[in-house]
Amino acid sequence: MSHSFPGFNSPAVGFEDPQAMLSACHDRVQRSLDLLGRLVEHVDLHGHDASSRSAAADVLRYFTLAAPLHHQDEELHLFPLLLAHGSAALVAQVERLQHDHAQMESLWRGIEPALRAWSSGVTTPLTSPQRDAIQVFRALYPPHIALEESSVFPQAFALLGPQASSDAGREMQSRRGVGHNAGLDKDRV
């Protein structure tokens, strides 16, 4: 096969800086979305092979394990604080992000079966609704990430302060089942 789907390296940040960790997760999200796009193009042009099975497994693993943890981090540690103490504009931004999370989860439920089949070697073609879901799923994340990075994260971590931020980082780490001072597991970031 002339195309390859390289793996990922884990971000070089830890839970002691949860804002940087969440931003590193966004880098991983974008790489996974890019891989999903390349995977669909590859399968359309060349069919399935060992590389496409591996790429499908990588995308499946990321959006089944890591993305829900990332959303949970935001939903538990940042959004409630901003909804309670933010300006009307900030509350509207957070509500938009919550809506995005629900839409992302719904879209993923439509995409996941195809990737699960592909990763196990079943060469089921994508349905038209799955193709549409992949397109919307991939388009939904960049503006979502941009809003979090430019506005929501800075304001949330300013409100959290150092101690609460540190506590949030420890809870994020615990939720992933990783030990103290451990690096980030690529499947959980």
XYZ file of C-alpha atoms in Angstrom:
189
model
C 0.000 0.000 0.000
C 1.340 3.441 -0.869
C -0.509 5.241 1.898
C 0.223 4.813 5.573
C -1.487 5.898 8.709
C 1.192 6.742 11.257
C 0.481 6.316 14.952
C 0.449 9.046 17.523
C 2.823 10.217 20.171
C 1.406 11.215 23.513
C 1.468 14.900 24.383
C 4.387 15.937 26.582
C 2.282 17.427 29.374
C 0.941 16.053 32.598
C -2.018 16.423 34.882
C -0.235 18.964 37.064
C -1.196 21.513 34.382
C -4.773 20.582 33.450
C -5.223 23.511 31.075
C -2.186 22.434 29.051
C -3.364 18.819 29.253
C -6.789 19.731 27.860
C -5.131 21.717 25.069
C -2.867 18.764 24.278
C -6.022 16.647 24.044
C -7.265 19.055 21.390
C -4.136 18.390 19.349
C -4.873 14.686 19.582
C -8.511 15.247 18.614
C -7.420 17.064 15.464
C -4.920 14.357 14.533
C -7.614 11.707 15.033
C -10.074 13.663 12.896
C -7.437 14.034 10.183
C -6.734 10.307 10.363
C -10.465 9.598 10.028
C -10.591 11.737 6.870
C -7.533 10.049 5.373
C -8.937 6.639 6.293
C -12.216 7.246 4.469
C -10.351 8.538 1.404
C -8.029 5.536 1.451
C -10.841 3.005 1.741
C -12.731 4.748 -1.075
C -9.692 4.668 -3.362
C -7.882 1.489 -2.348
C -10.198 -0.638 -0.239
C -9.279 -2.194 3.076
C -5.896 -3.507 4.110
C -3.824 -3.892 7.267
C -3.105 -0.154 7.449
C -6.750 0.816 7.120
C -7.689 -1.715 9.813
C -5.049 -0.251 12.110
C -6.138 3.324 11.387
C -9.777 2.423 12.031
C -8.749 0.878 15.359
C -6.793 4.032 16.297
C -9.706 6.353 15.509
C -12.160 4.013 17.211
C -10.013 3.775 20.341
C -9.531 7.549 20.556
C -13.157 8.572 20.159
C -14.428 5.701 22.317
C -11.991 6.109 25.234
C -10.219 9.462 25.264
C -12.766 11.871 23.799
C -15.480 10.980 26.347
C -12.966 11.477 29.186
C -11.977 14.849 27.745
C -15.611 15.943 27.496
C -16.191 14.706 31.025
C -13.228 16.780 32.257
C -14.793 19.897 30.779
C -18.325 19.044 31.902
C -17.273 18.345 35.499
C -14.489 20.837 36.152
C -15.021 23.846 33.912
C -18.563 24.214 32.658
C -20.409 24.276 36.017
C -18.098 27.001 37.315
C -18.601 29.116 34.213
C -22.355 28.602 34.170
C -22.523 29.745 37.795
C -20.098 32.667 37.634
C -19.731 33.660 33.993
C -21.154 36.575 32.098
C -24.231 36.079 29.938
C -21.975 35.809 26.881
C -19.782 33.199 28.556
C -22.809 31.203 29.708
C -24.042 31.196 26.098
C -20.648 29.920 24.943
C -20.681 27.112 27.504
C -24.224 26.137 26.540
C -23.096 25.976 22.903
C -20.179 23.727 23.907
C -22.517 21.454 25.868
C -24.770 21.220 22.823
C -21.722 20.420 20.690
C -20.748 17.594 23.076
C -24.211 16.070 22.806
C -24.125 16.365 19.010
C -20.614 14.865 18.842
C -21.720 11.902 20.952
C -24.795 11.356 18.782
C -22.761 11.537 15.568
C -20.169 9.162 16.984
C -22.843 6.555 17.721
C -23.610 6.551 13.984
C -19.950 6.363 12.921
C -18.637 3.883 15.474
C -20.205 0.701 14.005
C -18.439 1.185 10.667
C -15.069 1.754 12.316
C -15.591 -1.210 14.628
C -16.288 -3.396 11.574
C -13.327 -1.983 9.649
C -10.940 -2.490 12.570
C -11.957 -6.149 12.769
C -11.444 -6.711 9.050
C -15.050 -6.495 7.870
C -15.136 -4.433 4.679
C -18.606 -2.984 5.027
C -19.045 0.141 2.886
C -20.073 3.386 4.542
C -23.717 4.282 4.215
C -24.705 7.736 3.030
C -25.830 8.722 6.572
C -22.466 7.536 7.956
C -20.589 9.604 5.374
C -22.709 12.623 6.295
C -22.115 11.989 10.005
C -18.350 11.785 9.467
C -18.380 15.056 7.535
C -20.399 16.864 10.219
C -18.380 15.246 13.032
C -15.094 16.414 11.493
C -16.470 19.925 10.846
C -17.933 20.347 14.335
C -14.689 20.056 16.272
C -12.480 22.914 14.938
C -14.793 25.806 15.932
C -15.574 24.007 19.196
C -11.872 23.717 20.025
C -11.205 27.309 18.972
C -13.903 28.595 21.345
C -12.560 26.538 24.228
C -8.962 27.589 23.626
C -9.627 31.281 23.058
C -12.267 31.985 25.675
C -13.592 29.197 27.844
C -10.374 27.596 29.106
C -8.630 30.867 30.030
C -11.685 32.159 31.879
C -12.380 28.854 33.617
C -8.823 28.393 34.857
C -8.680 32.013 36.010
C -11.793 31.367 38.104
C -10.500 28.005 39.353
C -7.243 29.354 40.724
C -4.133 27.277 41.434
C -5.447 24.949 44.158
C -8.737 24.064 42.464
C -6.884 23.664 39.168
C -4.458 21.260 40.821
C -7.371 19.344 42.361
C -9.052 19.131 38.950
C -5.837 17.774 37.434
C -5.645 15.045 40.084
C -9.287 14.095 39.464
C -8.659 13.964 35.691
C -5.659 11.728 36.306
C -7.615 9.465 38.648
C -10.497 9.168 36.161
C -7.995 7.793 33.644
C -6.549 5.331 36.126
C -2.959 6.551 35.771
C -0.473 6.896 38.617
C 1.046 10.012 40.126
C 3.509 11.840 37.832
C 2.654 9.479 34.994
C 2.740 10.693 31.443
C -0.386 10.734 29.373
C -1.637 7.499 27.904
C -2.447 8.148 24.249
C -5.635 6.137 24.603
C -6.946 8.306 27.419
C -5.988 11.804 26.279
